[in-house]
Coordinates of C-alpha atoms in Angstrom, one line a residue:
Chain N
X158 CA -23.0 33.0 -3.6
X159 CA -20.0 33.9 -2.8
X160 CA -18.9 32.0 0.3
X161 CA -15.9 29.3 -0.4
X162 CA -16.7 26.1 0.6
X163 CA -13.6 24.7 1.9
X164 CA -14.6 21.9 4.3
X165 CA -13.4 22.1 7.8
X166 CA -10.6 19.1 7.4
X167 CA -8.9 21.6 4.8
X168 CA -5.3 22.4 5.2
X169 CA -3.4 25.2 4.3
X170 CA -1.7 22.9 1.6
X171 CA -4.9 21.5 0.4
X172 CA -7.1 24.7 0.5
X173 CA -7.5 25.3 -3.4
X174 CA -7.9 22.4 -4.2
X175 CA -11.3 22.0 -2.3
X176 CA -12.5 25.7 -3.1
X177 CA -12.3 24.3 -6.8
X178 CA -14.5 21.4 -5.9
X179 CA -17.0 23.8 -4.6
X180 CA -17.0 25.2 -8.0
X181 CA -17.1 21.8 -9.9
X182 CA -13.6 22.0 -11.2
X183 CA -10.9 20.2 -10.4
X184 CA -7.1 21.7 -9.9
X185 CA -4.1 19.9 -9.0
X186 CA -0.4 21.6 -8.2
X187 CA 2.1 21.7 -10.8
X188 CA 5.9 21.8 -9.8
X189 CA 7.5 25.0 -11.6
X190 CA 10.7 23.0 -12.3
X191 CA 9.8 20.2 -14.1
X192 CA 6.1 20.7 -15.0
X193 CA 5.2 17.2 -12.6
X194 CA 1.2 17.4 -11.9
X195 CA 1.1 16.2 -8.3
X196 CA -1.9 14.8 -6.0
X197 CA -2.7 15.0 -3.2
X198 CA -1.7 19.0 -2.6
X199 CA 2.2 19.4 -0.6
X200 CA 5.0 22.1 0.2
X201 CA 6.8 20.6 -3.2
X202 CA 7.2 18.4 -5.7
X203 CA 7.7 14.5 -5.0
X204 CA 9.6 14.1 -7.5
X205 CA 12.1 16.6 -7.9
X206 CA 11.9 18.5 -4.4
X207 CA 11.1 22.1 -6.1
X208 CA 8.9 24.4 -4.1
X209 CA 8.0 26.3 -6.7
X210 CA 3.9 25.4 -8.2
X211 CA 1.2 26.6 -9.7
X212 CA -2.1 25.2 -10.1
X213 CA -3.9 24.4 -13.5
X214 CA -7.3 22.9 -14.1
X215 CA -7.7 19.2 -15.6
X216 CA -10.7 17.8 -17.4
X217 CA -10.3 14.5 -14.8
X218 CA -11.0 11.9 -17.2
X219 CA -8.9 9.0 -15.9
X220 CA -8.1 4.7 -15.6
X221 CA -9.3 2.7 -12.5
X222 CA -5.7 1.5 -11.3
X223 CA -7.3 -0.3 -8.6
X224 CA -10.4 -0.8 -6.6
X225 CA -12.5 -2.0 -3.3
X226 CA -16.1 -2.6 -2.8
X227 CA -17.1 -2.1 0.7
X228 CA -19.5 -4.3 1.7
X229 CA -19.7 -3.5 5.6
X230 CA -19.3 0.1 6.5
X231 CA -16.7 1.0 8.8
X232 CA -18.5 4.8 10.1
X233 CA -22.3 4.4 10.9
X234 CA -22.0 7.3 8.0
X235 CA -21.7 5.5 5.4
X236 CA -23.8 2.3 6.4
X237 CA -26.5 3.4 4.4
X238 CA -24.3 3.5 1.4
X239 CA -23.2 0.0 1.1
X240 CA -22.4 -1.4 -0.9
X241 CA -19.9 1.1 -2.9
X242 CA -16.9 1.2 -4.2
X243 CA -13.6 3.7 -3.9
X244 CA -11.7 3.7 -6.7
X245 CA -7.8 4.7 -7.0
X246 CA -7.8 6.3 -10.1
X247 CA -5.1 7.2 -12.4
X248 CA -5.8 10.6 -13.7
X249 CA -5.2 11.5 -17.7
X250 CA -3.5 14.5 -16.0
X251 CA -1.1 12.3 -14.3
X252 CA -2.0 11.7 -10.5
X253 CA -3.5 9.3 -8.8
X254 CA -6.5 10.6 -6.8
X255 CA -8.9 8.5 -4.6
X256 CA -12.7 8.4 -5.0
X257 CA -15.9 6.6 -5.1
X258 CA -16.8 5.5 -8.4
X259 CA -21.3 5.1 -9.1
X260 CA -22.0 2.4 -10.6
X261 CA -19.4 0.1 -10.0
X262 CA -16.2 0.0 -12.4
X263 CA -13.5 -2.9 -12.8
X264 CA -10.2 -2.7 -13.1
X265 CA -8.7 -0.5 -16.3
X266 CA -12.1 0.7 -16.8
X267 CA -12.0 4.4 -18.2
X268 CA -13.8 6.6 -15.5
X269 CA -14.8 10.4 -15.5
X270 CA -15.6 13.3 -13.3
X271 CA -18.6 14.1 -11.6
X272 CA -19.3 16.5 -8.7
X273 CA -21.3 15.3 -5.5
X274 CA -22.0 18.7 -3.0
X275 CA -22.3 17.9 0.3
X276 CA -23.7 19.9 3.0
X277 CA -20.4 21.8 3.5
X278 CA -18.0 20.4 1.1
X279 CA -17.8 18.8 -2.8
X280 CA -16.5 15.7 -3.1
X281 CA -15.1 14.6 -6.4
X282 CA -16.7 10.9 -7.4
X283 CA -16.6 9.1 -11.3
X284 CA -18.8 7.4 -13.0
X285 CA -18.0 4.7 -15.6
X286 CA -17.2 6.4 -18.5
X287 CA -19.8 4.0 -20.9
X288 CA -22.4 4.1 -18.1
X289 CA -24.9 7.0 -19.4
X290 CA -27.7 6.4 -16.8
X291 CA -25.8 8.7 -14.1
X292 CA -24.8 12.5 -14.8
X293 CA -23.8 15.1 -12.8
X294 CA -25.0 14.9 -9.5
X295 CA -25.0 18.3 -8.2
Chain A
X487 CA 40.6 2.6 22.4
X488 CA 37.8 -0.4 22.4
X489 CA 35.8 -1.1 19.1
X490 CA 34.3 -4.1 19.8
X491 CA 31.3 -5.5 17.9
X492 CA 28.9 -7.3 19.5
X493 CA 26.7 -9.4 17.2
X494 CA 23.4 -9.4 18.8
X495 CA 20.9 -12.7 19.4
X496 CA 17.2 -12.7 20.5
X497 CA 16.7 -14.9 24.0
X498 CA 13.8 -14.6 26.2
X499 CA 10.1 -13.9 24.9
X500 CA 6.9 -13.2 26.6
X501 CA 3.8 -13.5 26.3
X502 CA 0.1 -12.5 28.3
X503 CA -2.7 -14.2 27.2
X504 CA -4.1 -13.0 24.1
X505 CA -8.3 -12.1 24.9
X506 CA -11.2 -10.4 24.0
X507 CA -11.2 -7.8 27.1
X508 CA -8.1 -8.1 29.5
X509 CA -9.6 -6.1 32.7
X510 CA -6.0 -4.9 32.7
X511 CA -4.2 -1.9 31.8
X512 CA -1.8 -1.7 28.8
X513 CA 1.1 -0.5 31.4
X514 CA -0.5 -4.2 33.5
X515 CA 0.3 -6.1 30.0
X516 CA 3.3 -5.0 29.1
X517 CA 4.9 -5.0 32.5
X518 CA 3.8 -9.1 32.5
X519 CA 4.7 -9.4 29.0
X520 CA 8.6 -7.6 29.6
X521 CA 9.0 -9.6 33.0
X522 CA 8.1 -12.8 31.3
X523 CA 11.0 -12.0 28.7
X524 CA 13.1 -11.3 31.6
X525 CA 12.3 -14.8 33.3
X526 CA 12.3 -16.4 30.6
X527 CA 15.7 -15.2 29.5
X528 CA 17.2 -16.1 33.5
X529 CA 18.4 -12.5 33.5
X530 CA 18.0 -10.0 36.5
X531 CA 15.9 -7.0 36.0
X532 CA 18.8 -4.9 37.1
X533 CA 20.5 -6.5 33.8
X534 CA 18.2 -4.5 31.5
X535 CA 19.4 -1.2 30.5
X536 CA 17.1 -0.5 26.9
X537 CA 13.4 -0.7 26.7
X538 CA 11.8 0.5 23.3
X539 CA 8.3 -0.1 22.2
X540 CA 5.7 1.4 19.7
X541 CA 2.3 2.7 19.4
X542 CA -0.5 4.1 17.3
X543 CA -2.5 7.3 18.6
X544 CA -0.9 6.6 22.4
X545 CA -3.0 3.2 22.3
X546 CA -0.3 2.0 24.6
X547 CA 2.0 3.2 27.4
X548 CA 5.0 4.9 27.5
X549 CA 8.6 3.1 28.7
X550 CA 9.3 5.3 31.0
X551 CA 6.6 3.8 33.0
X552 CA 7.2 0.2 32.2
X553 CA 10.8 0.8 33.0
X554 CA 9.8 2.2 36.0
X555 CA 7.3 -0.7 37.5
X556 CA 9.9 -3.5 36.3
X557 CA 12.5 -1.4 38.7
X558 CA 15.0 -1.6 35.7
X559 CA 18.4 -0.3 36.9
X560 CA 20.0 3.1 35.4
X561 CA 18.3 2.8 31.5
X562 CA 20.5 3.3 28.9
X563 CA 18.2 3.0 25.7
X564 CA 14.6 3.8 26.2
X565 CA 12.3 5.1 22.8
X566 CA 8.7 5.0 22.3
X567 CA 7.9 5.1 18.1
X568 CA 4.8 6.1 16.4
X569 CA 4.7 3.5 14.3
X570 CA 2.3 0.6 13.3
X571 CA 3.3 -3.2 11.9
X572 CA 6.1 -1.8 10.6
X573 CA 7.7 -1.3 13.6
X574 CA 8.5 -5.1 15.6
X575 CA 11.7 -5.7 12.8
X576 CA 12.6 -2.3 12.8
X577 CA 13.0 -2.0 17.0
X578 CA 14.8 -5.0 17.2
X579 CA 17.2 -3.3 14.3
X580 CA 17.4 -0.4 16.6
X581 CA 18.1 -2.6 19.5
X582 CA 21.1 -5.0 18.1
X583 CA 22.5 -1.8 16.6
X584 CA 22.5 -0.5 20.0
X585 CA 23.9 -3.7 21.1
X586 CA 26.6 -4.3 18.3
X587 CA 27.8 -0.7 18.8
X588 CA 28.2 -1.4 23.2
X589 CA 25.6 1.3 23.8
X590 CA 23.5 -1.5 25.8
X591 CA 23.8 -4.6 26.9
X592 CA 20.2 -6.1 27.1
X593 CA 17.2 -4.2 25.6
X594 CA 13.6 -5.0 26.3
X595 CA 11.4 -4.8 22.9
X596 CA 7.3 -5.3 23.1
X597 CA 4.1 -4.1 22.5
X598 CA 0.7 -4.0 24.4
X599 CA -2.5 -3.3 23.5
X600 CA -5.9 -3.2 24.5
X601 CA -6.6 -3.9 20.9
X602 CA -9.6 -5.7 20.8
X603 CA -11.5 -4.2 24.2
X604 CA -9.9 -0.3 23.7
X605 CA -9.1 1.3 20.8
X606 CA -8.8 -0.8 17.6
X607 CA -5.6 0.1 15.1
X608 CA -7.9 -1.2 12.2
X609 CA -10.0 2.0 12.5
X610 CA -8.4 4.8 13.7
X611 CA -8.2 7.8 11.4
X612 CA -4.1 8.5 11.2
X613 CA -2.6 12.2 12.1
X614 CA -1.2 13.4 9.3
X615 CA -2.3 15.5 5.8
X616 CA -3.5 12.4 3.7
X617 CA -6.5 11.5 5.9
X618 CA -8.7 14.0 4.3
X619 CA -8.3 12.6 1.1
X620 CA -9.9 9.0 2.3
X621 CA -12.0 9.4 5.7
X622 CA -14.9 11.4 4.1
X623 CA -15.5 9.5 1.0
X624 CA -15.4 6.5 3.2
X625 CA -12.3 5.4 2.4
X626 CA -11.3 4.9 6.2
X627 CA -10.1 1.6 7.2
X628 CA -6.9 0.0 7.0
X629 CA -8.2 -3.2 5.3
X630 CA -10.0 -1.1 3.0
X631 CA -6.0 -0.1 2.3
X632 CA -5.2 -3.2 2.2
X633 CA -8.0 -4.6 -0.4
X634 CA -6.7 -1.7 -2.6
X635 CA -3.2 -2.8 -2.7
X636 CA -4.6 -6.8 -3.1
X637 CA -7.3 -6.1 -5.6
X638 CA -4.4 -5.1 -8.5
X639 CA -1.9 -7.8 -6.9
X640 CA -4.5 -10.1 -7.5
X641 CA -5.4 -8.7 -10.9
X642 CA -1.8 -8.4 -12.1
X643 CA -0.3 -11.2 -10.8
X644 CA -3.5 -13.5 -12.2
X645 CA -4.5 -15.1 -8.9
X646 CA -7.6 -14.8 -7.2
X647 CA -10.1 -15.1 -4.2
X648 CA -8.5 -19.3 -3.4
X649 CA -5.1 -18.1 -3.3
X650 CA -6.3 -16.0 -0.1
X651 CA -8.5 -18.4 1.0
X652 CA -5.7 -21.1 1.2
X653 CA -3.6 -18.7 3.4
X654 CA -5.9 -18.7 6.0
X655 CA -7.1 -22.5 5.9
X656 CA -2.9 -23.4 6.2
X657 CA -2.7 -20.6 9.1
X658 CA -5.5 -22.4 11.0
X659 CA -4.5 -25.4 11.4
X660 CA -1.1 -24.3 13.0
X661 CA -3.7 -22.3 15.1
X662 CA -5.5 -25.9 15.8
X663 CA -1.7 -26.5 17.5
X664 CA -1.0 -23.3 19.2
X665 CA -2.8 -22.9 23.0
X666 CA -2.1 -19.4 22.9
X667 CA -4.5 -19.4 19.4
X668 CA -7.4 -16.8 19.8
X669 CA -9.3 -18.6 16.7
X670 CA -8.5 -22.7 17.0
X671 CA -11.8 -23.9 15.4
X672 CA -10.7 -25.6 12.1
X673 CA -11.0 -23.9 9.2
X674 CA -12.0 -25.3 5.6
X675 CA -12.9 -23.9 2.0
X676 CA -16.9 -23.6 2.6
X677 CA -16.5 -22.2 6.0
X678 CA -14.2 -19.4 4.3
X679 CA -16.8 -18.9 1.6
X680 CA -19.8 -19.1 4.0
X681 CA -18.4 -15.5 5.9
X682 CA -20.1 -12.8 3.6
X683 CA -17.1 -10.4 2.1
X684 CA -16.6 -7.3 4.1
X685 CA -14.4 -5.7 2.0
X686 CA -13.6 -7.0 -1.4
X687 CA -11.6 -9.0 -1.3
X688 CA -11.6 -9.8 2.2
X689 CA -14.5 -12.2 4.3
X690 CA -13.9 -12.4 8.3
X691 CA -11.3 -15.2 8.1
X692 CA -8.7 -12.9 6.0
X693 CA -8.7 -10.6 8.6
X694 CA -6.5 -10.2 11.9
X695 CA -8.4 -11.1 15.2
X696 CA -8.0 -8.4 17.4
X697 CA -7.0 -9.1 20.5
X698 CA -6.0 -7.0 23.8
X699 CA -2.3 -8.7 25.7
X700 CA 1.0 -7.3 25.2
X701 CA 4.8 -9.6 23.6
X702 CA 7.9 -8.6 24.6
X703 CA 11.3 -10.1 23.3
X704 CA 15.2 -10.1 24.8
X705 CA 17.6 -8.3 22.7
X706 CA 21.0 -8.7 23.9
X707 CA 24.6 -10.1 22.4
X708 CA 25.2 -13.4 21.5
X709 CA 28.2 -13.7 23.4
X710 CA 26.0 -12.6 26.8
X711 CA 23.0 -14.7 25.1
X712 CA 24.7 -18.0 25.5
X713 CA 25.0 -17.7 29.5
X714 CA 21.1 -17.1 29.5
X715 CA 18.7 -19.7 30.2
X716 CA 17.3 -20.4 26.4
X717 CA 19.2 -20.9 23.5
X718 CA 20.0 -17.2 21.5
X719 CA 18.7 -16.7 18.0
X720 CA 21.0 -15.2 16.2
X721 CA 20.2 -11.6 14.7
X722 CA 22.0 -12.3 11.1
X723 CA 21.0 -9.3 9.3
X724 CA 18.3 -6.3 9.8
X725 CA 16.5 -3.8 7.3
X726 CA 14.1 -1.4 7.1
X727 CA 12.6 0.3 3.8
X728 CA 10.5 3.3 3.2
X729 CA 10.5 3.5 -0.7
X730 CA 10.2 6.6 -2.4
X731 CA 7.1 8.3 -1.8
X732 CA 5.8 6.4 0.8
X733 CA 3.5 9.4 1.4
X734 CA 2.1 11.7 4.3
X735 CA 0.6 9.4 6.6
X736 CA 0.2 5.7 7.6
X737 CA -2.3 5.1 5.5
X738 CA -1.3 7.1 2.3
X739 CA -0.7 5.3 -1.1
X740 CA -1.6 7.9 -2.9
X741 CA 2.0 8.4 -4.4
X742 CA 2.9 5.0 -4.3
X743 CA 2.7 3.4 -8.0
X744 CA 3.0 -0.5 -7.8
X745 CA 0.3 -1.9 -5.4
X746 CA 1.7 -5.0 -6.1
X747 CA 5.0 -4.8 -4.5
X748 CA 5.3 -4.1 -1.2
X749 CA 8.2 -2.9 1.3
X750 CA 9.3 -6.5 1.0
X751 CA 10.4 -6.3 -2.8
X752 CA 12.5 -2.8 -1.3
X753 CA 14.4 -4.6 1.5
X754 CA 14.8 -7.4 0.0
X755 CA 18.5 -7.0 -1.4
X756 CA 19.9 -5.4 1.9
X757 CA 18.0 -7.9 3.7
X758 CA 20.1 -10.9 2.5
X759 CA 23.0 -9.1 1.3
X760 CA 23.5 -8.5 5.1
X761 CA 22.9 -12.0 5.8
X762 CA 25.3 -13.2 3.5
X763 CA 22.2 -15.8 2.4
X764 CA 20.0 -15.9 -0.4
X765 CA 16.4 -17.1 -0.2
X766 CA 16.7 -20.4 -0.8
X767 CA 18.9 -21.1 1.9
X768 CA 15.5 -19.7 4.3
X769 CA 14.0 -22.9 6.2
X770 CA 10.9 -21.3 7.3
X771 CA 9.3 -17.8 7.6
X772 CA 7.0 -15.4 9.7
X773 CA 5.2 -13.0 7.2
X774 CA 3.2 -10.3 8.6
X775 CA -0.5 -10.7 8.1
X776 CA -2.5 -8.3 9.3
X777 CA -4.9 -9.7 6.2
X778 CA -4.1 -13.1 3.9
X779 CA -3.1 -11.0 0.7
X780 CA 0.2 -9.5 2.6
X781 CA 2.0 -13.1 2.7
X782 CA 1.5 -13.4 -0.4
X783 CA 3.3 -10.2 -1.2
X784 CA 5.8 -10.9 1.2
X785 CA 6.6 -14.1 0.1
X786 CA 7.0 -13.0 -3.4
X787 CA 8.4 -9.6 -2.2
X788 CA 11.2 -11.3 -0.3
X789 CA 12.1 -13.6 -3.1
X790 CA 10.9 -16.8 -1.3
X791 CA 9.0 -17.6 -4.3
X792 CA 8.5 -16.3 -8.0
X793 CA 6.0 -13.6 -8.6
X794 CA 2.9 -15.0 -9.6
X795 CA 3.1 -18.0 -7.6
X796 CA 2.7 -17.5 -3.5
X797 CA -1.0 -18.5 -3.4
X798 CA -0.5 -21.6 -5.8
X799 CA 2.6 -22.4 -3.5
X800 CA 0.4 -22.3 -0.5
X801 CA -2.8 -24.3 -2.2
X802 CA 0.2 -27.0 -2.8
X803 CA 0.9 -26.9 1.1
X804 CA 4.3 -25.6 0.5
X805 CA 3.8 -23.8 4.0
X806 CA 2.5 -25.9 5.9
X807 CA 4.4 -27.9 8.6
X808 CA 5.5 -30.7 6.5
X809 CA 6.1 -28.2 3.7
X810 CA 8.9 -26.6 1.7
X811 CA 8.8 -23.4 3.9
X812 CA 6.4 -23.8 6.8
X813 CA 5.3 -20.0 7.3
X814 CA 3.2 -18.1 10.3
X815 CA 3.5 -21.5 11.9
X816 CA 1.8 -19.5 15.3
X817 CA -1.5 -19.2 12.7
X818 CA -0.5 -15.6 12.5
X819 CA -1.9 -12.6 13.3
X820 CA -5.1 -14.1 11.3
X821 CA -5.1 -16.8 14.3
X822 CA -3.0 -16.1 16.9
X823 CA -4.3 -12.5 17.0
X824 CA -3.1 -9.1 16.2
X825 CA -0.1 -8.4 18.9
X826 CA 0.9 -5.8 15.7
X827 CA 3.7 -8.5 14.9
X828 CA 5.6 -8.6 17.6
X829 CA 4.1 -11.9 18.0
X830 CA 5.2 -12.3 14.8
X831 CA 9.1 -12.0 16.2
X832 CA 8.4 -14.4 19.4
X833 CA 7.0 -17.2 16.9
X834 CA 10.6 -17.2 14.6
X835 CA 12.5 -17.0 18.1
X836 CA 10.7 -20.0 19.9
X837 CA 10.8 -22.0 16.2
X838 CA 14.8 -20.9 16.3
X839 CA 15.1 -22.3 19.6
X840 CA 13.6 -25.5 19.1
X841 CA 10.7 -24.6 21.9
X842 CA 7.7 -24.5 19.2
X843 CA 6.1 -27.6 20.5
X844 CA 3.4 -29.7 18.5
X845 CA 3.8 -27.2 15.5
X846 CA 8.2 -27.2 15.7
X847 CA 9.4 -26.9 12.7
X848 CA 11.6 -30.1 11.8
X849 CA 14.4 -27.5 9.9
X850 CA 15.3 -24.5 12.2
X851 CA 18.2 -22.6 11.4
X852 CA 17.6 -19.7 9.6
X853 CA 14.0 -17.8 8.9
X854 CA 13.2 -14.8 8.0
X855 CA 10.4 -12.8 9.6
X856 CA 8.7 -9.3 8.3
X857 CA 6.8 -6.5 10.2
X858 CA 4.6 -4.6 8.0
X859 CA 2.1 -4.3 4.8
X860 CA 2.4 -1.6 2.5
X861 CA 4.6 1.6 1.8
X862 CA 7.2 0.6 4.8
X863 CA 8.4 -1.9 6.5
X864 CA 11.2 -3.9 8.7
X865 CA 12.4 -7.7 8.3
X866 CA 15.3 -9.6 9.6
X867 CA 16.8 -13.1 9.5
X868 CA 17.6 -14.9 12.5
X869 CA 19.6 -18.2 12.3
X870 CA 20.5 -20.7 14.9
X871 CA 23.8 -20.4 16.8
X872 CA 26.4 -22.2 15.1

């Protein structure tokens, strides 16, 4: 199949980052000046204000920096999810991305990748990285 | 060539009622809540020249129309911001430099919202490039924001779900003393732990009431201040702090690394450097609290305590009325209701002017009040006339 799936709330900006979801990879910009990995995707680097980038492919093994479990859904969408729990998540690679972490995770709990496919768009979730009951879910 | 500076002093303050569905439009509230300033100040409408207020996703109205059904005279300062909690310190900023500098002369700041019965702040998905990242994974709230930055203060600072539980509880009972109080039924440790959590770490009595009403506050000189009909609380210093990174949208900590300081730790050394005061000469404070955890991080943000210690300063009663530092002595925006924090500023004038009633606050000379919870924010300190 050879259709992208970049979801319709795609930017220009954040464009490959979502077509490599579709694919079950994950790729984050990297400034051309001082090698910074940034998330989420932007015109330059945060740090240093370059505008030159590339983007590279990280495994996405990360740290929980911090967490929330929702209880009480805000979107009727998700009210048949609850309870879960978004995770920010402090990326070996260097960012910080947030996601939704299955099971539940604490705080400084290691965490890794797994890819969720929605009906239009992949969205990136972890899993505890002890936890061996869930895999992939795609 | 004249280059006077004017120091600038807060006077009037007004107020609608704060309910669950007004029947009025936000233009109706504010024009109540900016002629109630007026009055209360004994100033003619034809004696305001600057009217500046904010909004999130239009949820209010613009000044131009305000100014235009108060029948202000020639306007000389009018500015509608985008701009959430942040914003009530900040306007007032905007309005005493336009004051200190003679480009205005008496300068209307409020909010109004339909908050409660039209569109609520809490969940509206922000413009901006950073909303994708949150509103499809269900990340789309802003106390879910909140709870993300509380969660590690919590964690790192080694305090827990009490410390936010005795913010609320010492809120309420100024509430129990406050007739403009949307929630006055007393509040105590079971009934806290009775609500289920909505969002860890975060059960109904953390949260803001929403409310709909509009605040509006007097900026003008000091000098002009002390011919008005209240007493003028003195605008000693003003700051407002974006730190680096503060991201692409309101609700965007993605690239901000330490959840467990807030703007307040940022502006902190402007914020009394301007003053010429330190924290310990503060008598009381108004801490925005859109939810319980943010006066703790404002307390220890601004200094007003050590890190680590807000919620075991508030379990000792240190801000309560007969306390050390008596703090969101209206109940706060967990009480009161969510006026965005402009309510927030009306509380530290009345308590600066003596006028806070049943809940006055026996030492009144200097507080310092914040607007705001996360990546940015505003704060000033007013003081008493000397």
């Amino acid at each position: 199949m050879s259709s992208s799936r970049v979801p319709a709330f795609a930017d220009v900006d954040s464009t490959a980052f979502w077509e490599a979801l579709g694919e079950h990879r994950l790729v984050l910009q990297r400034c051309g000046a001082n090698g910074h990995v940034r998330f989420p995707p932007m015109p330059a680097c945060p740090v240093c204000a370059d505008t030159e980038f590339d983007t590279v492919a990280v495994d996405g093994g990360g740290v929980v920096y911090s967490r929330v479990r929702v209880h009480r859904a805000l979107s009727p969408a998700m009210a048949n999810e609850t309870p879960y729990t978004v995770a920010a998540v402090d990326l070996d690679a260097g960012p910080r991305v947030f996601a939704r972490v299955e099971p539940d995770a604490a705080i400084g709990d290691r965490v890794q990748p797994t890819f969720v496919d929605h009906a239009d768009w992949t969205e990136l979730r972890f899993r505890p990285e002890l936890d061996q009951s869930t895999g992939d879910q795609s | 060539v004249s280059r006077t500076l004017h120091q600038a002093a807060i006077t009037g303050v007004g107020y609608t009622p704060f309910t669950k569905a007004s029947g009025k439009s936000v233009h109706a509230l504010a024009d109540e809540a900016c002629r109630a300033a007026i009055t209360d100040a004994g100033i003619d409408a034809a004696e305001v020249d600057g009217i500046i207020s904010f909004s999130v996703m239009h949820d209010s109205v613009p000044c131009q129309a305000v100014a235009t059904s108060l029948a202000l005279g020639d306007t000389r300062l009018l500015l509608d911001v985008d701009l959430g909690g942040q914003a009530p310190c900040y306007l007032v900023e905007l309005a005493a430099m336009a004051i200190e500098t003679g480009r205005a002369e008496n300068v209307l700041v409020f909010r109004s919202m339909n908050g409660r019965s039209g569109p609520k702040v809490g969940g509206m998905q922000f413009h901006g490039a950073g909303g994708q990242f949150r509103y499809p994974i269900g990340f789309d709230a802003y106390m879910m924001y909140v709870a993300m930055f509380a969660n590690r203060f919590l964690h790192e600072t080694g305090q827990g779900f009490d410390d936010l539980a005795a913010v609320a509880i010492a809120q309420r009972r100024y509430a129990e003393m406050n007739d403009r109080a949307y929630r006055r039924q007393p509040l105590d440790i079971e009934a806290y732990r009775n609500a289920p959590l909505i969002v860890e770490p975060f059960r109904s009595d953390d949260c803001t009431v929403e409310v709909d009403g509009a605040c509006a506050v007097l900026v003008t000189s000091l000098e002009r201040g002390r011919d008005h009909a209240v007493p003028p609380a003195v605008i000693a210093s003003t700051a407002y702090a974006a730190g680096r990174r503060s991201g692409l949208d309101l609700g965007d900590h993605l690239l901000w690394e330490d959840y467990t300081r807030n703007y307040t730790s940022h502006l902190r050394e402007d914020l009394f450097a301007r003053a010429g005061l330190t924290p310990g000469d503060i008598q009381f404070a108004e801490i925005y609290d859109c939810f319980t955890s943010t006066v703790l991080l404002g307390l220890e943000g601004l200094g007003l305590c050590g890190r680590g210690e807000s919620g075991g300063r508030v379990r000792d009663g240190w801000t309560a009325l007969d306390g050390g530092l008596p703090t969101n002595t209206h109940g706060g925006l967990l009480a009161e209701g969510y006026l965005h924090g402009m309510n927030t500023v009306a509380e530290a004038v009345l308590q600066i002017q003596g006028r806070g009633g049943s809940r006055q606050v026996a030492r009144h000379e200097t507080c310092a009040v914040t607007s705001g919870a996360m990546m940015d924010g505003s704060a000033m300190i007013l003081t008493a006339d000397r």
